[in-house]
Coordinates of C-alpha atoms in Angstrom, one line a residue:
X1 CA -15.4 14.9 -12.3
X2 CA -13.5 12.7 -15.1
X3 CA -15.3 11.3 -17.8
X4 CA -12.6 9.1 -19.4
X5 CA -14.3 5.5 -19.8
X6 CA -16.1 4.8 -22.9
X7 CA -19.7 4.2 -22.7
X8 CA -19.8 1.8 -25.7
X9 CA -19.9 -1.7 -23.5
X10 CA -17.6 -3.3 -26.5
X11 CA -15.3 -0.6 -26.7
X12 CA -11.8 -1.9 -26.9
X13 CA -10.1 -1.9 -23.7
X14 CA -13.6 -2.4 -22.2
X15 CA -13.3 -3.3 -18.5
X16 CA -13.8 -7.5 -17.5
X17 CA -15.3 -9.4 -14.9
X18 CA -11.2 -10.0 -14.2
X19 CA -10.8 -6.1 -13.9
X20 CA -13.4 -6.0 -11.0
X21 CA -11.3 -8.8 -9.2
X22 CA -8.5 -6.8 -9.5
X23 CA -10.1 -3.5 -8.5
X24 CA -11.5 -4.9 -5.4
X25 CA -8.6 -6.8 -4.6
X26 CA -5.5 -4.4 -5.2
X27 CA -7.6 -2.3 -2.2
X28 CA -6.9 -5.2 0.4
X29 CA -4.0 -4.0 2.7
X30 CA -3.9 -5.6 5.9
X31 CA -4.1 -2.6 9.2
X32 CA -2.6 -5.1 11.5
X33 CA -1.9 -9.1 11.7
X34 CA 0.3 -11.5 14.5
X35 CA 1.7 -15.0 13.5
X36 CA 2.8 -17.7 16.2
X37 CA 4.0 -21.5 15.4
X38 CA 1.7 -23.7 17.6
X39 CA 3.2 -27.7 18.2
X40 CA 1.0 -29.5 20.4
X41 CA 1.9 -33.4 21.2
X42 CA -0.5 -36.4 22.2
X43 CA -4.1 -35.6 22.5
X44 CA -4.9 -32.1 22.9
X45 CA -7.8 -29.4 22.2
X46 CA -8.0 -25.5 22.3
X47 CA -10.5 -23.4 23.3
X48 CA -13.5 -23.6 21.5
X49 CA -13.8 -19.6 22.2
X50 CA -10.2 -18.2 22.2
X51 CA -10.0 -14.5 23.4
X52 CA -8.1 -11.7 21.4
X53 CA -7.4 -9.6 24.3
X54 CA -4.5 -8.1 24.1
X55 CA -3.7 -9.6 20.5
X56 CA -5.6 -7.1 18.7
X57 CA -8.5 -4.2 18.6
X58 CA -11.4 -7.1 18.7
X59 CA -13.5 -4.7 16.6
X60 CA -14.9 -6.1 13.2
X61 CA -12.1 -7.4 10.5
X62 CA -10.6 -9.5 13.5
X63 CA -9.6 -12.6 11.8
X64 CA -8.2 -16.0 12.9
X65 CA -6.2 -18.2 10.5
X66 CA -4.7 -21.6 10.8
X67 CA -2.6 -22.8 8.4
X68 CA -1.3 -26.6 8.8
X69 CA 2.2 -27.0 8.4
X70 CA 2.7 -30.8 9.2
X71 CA 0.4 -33.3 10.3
X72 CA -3.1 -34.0 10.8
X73 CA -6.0 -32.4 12.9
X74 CA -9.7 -32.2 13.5
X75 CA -11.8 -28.5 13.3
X76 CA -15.0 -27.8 15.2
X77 CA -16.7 -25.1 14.1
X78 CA -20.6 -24.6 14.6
X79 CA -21.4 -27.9 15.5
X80 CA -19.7 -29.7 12.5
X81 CA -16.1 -31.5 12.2
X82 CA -13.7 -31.3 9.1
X83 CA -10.5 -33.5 9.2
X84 CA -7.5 -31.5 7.9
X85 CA -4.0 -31.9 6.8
X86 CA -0.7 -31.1 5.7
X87 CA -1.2 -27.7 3.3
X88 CA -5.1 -26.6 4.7
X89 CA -5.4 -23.3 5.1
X90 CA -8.5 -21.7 7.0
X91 CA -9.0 -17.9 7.8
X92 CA -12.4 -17.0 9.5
X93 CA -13.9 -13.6 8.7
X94 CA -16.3 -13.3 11.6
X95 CA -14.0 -14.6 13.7
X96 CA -16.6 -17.4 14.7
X97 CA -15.6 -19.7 17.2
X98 CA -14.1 -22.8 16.7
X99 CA -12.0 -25.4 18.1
X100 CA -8.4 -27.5 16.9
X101 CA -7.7 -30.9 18.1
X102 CA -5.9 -34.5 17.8
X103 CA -7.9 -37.5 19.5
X104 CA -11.0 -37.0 21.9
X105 CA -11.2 -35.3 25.2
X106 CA -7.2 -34.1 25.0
X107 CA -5.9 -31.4 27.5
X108 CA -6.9 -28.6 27.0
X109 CA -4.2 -25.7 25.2
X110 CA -4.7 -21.8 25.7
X111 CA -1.7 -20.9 22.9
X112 CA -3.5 -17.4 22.8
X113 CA -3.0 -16.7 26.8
X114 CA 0.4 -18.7 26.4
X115 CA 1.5 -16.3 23.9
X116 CA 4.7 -13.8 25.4
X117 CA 4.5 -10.2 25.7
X118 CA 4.9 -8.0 22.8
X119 CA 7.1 -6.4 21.0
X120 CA 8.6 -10.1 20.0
X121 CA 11.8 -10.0 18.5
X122 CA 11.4 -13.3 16.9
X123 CA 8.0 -15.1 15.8
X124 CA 6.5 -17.2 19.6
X125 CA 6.7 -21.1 18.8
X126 CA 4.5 -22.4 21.3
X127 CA 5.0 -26.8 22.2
X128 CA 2.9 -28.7 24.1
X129 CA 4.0 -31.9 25.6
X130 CA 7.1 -34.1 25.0
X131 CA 5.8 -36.9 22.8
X132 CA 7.0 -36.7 18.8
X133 CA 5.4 -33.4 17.2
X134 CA 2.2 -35.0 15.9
X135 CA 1.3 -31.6 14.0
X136 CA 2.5 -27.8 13.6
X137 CA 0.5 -25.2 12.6
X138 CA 1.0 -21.3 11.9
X139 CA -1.7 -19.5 13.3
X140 CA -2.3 -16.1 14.0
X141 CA -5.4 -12.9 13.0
X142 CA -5.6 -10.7 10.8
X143 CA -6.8 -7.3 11.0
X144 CA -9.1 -5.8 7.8
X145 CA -11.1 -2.8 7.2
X146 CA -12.0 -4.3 4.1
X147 CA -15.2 -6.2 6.1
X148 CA -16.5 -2.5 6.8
X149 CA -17.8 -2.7 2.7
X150 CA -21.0 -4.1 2.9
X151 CA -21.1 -6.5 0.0
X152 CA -17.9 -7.8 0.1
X153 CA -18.8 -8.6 4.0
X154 CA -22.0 -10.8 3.0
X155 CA -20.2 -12.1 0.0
X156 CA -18.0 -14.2 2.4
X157 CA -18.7 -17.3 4.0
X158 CA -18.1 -17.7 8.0
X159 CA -14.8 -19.6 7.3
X160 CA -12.7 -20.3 4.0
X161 CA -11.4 -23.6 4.1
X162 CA -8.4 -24.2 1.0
X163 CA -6.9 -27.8 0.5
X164 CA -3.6 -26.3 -1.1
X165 CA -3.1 -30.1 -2.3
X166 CA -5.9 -30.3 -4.5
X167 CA -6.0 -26.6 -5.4
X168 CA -4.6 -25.5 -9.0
X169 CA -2.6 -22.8 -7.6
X170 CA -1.5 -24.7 -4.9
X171 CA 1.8 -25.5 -5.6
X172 CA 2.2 -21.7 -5.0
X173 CA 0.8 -21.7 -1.9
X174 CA 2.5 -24.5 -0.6
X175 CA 6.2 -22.1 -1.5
X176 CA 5.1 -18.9 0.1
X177 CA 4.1 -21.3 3.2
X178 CA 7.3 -22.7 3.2
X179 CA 8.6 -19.5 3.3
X180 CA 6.9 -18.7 6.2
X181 CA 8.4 -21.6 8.0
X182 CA 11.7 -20.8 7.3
X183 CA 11.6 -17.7 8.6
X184 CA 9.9 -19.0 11.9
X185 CA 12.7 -21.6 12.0
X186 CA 15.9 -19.8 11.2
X187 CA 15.6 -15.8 12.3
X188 CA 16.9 -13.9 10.2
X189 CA 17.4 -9.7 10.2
X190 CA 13.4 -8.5 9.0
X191 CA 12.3 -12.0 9.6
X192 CA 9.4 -10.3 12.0
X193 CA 8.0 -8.0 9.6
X194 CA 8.9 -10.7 6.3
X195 CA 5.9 -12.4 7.9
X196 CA 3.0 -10.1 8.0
X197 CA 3.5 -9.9 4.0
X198 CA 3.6 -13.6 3.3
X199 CA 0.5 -13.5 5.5
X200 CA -1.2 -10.2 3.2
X201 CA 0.1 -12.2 0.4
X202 CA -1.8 -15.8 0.8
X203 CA -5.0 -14.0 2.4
X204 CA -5.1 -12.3 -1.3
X205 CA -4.5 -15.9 -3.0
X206 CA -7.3 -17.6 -0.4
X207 CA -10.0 -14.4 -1.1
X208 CA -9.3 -15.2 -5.1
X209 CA -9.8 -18.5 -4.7
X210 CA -13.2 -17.7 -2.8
X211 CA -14.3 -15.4 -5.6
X212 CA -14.0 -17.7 -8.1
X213 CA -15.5 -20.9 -6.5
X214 CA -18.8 -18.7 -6.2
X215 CA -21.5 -20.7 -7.6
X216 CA -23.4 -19.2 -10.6
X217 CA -27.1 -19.0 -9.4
X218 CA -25.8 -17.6 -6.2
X219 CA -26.7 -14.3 -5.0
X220 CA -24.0 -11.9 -3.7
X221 CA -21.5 -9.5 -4.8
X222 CA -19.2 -12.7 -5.7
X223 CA -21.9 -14.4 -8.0
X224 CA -22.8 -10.9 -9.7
X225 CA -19.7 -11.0 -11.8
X226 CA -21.1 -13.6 -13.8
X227 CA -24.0 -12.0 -14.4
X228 CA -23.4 -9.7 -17.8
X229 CA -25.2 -6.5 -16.6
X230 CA -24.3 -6.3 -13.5
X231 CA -20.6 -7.5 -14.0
X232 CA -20.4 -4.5 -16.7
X233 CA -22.0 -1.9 -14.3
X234 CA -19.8 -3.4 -11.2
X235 CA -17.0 -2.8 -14.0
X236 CA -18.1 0.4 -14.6
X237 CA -18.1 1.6 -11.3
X238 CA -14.5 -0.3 -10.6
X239 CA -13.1 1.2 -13.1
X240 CA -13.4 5.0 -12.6
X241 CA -15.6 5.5 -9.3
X242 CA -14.5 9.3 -9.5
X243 CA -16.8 9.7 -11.8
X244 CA -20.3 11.5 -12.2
X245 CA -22.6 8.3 -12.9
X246 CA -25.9 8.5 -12.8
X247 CA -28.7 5.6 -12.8
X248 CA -29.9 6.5 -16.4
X249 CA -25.8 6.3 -18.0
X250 CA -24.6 3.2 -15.8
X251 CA -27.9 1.3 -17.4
X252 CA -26.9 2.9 -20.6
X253 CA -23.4 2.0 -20.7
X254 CA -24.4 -1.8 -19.0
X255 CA -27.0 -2.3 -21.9
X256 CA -30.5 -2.7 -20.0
X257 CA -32.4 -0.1 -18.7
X258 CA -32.9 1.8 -15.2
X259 CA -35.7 -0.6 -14.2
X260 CA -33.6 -4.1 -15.4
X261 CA -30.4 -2.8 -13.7
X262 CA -32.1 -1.5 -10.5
X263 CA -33.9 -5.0 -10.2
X264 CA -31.1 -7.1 -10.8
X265 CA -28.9 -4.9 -8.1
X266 CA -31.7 -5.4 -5.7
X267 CA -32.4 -9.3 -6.2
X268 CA -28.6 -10.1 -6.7
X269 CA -26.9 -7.5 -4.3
X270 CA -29.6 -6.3 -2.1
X271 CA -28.9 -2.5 -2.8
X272 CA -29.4 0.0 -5.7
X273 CA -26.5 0.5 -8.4
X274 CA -25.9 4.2 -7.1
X275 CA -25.6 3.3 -3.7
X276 CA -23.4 0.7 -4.1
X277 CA -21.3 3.5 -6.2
X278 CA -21.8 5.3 -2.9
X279 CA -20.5 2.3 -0.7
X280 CA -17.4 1.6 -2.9
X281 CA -16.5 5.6 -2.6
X282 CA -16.4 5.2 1.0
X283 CA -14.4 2.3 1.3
X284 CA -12.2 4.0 -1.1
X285 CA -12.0 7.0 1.2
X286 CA -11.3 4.9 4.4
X287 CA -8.8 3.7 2.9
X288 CA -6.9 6.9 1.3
X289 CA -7.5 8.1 5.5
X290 CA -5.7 4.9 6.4
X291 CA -3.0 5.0 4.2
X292 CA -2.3 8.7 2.7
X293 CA -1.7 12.2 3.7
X294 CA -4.0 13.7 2.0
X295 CA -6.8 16.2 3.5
X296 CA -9.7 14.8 4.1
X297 CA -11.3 17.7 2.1
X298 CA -9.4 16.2 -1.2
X299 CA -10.7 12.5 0.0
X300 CA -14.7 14.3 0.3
X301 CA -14.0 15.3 -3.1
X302 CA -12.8 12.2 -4.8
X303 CA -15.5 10.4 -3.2
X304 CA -18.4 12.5 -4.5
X305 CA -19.0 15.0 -2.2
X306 CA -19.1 18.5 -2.5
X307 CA -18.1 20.0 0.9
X308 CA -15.9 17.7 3.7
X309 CA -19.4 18.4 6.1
X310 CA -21.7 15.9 4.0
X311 CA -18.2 13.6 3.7
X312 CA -18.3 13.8 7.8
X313 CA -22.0 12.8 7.8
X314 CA -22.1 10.5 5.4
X315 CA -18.4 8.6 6.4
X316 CA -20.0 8.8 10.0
X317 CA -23.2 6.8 9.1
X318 CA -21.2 4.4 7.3
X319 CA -18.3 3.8 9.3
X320 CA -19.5 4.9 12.8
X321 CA -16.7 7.5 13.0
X322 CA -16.0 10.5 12.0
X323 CA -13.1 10.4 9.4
X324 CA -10.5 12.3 11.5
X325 CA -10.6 9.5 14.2
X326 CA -10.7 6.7 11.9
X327 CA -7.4 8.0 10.2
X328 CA -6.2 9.0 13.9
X329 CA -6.6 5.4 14.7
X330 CA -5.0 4.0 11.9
X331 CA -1.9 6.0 12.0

């Protein structure tokens, strides 16, 4: 395999703690999402359960969003209530169930069973009631395999709640939004596949924000980076995963030894460094399946494996599929 990284840790053009950002987040590529417009009048409240049949596969990376477009609301969600506004975004990873309202005991709105048939030629815009529009929201799921790698999944939070008003890149946020509204309101030519990338692109802002609001004595892959051995062996291993790494060169090239760096992965990460090497080949293979043409004897290759068989078995274990289906249900 290559060997084209520098093992000196202050080599110039040494990966940082940004580079594993950008590693892990230039892999995010959404397998499926739906948008609707929701504008509910008076007092109202949804389902505190809201089914996605028939809106998506229902399997793990099924995630709701809400983003508020005008007006204010309440959010239930695990037996607390957060008041939001104009410019809140809010994506749920689990998918854990939660419930939208104005006022107390409103009627009750089923926007997911309300939603039309697809295809949709335009985006659904869904009104409840004939009072003045009290609040619009974009809502919608969002379908990524990128929950499938194990410490990215228990690095997130059950829901991600972002005040674009009071965030520093918010201004940003508040365009591409914006954006998304005007192509709700005037249909243009594209306008219904315009939105599934405004969508990819403020999920990628939100999971950046998320990342770097981790708190430092935190454990979890988010709260790693800032820990210098591990954020130069997760650099490491971000950087050129192709390669043949073994314990005794990752600890040499991070600056601590096998025992530190084993330790640290374990208390911080809850696995060892080589299997997370393991973990991020995998994910890297799922998504070559997903997205490329390649055979899946070149993708068992790149990810470390010397015959597509042990690639089967160990893909299987991991992703509990074999790597033909996954790719056959991806295409």
């Amino acid at each position: 395999m290559r060997e084209t990284l520098s093992e000196n840790p202050d080599a110039e053009g040494g990966v940082t703690r940004d580079d594993v950002l950008s590693a892990l987040l230039s892999t995010i590529r959404l397998s499926g999402s739906l948008q609707f417009c929701f504008m509910p009048t008076g007092d109202w409240q949804t389902d505190a359960a809201p089914s996605l049949a028939g809106l998506s596969a229902g399997a793990m990376g099924t995630m709701p969003f809400h983003i508020v477009v005008t007006g204010s609301c309440w959010l239930k969600a695990e037996g607390e209530e957060t008041d939001l506004e104009g410019g809140d975004v809010l994506v749920f990873p689990f998918g854990t169930g939660h419930q939208l309202g104005v006022g107390r005991n409103g009627t009750l709105v089923l926007p997911t069973r309300d939603l039309p048939q697809k295809p949709w030629r335009e985006i659904p815009v869904l009104r409840y009631g004939e009072a003045a529009q009290s609040v619009r929201l974009l809502c919608g799921y969002l379908q990524w395999d990128g929950l499938s790698f194990a410490p990215l999944r228990q690095a997130l939070p059950k829901m991600i709640h972002v005040r674009t008003r009071a965030a520093n890149n918010g201004d940003w946020l508040r365009a591409t939004i914006r954006q998304m509204v005007e192509e709700v309101d005037r249909p243009r030519a594209g306008g219904i596949s315009m939105l599934p990338r405004l969508t990819e692109i403020i999920f990628i802002e939100i999971l950046r924000h998320q990342i770097m609001m981790a708190k430092p004595h935190a454990i979890g892959l988010l709260a790693a980076l800032a820990d210098p051995a591990l954020s130069r062996c997760l650099s490491l291993i971000h950087d050129d995963p192709r390669r043949d790494w073994s314990l005794e060169r990752l600890a040499a090239a991070s600056g601590s030894s096998r025992s530190a760096l084993t330790e640290r992965f374990q208390t911080m990460l809850a696995t060892s460094p080589i299997r997370y090497l393991r973990d991020w080949r995998l994910y890297l293979a799922s998504v070559a399946l997903a997205t490329t043409s390649q055979p899946i004897a070149a993708i068992a290759y790149d990810a470390g494996y010397a015959t597509e068989a042990a690639f089967n078995r160990a893909f299987s274990r991991t992703f509990a599929t074999p790597p033909a289906a996954w790719r056959a249900a991806r295409s």
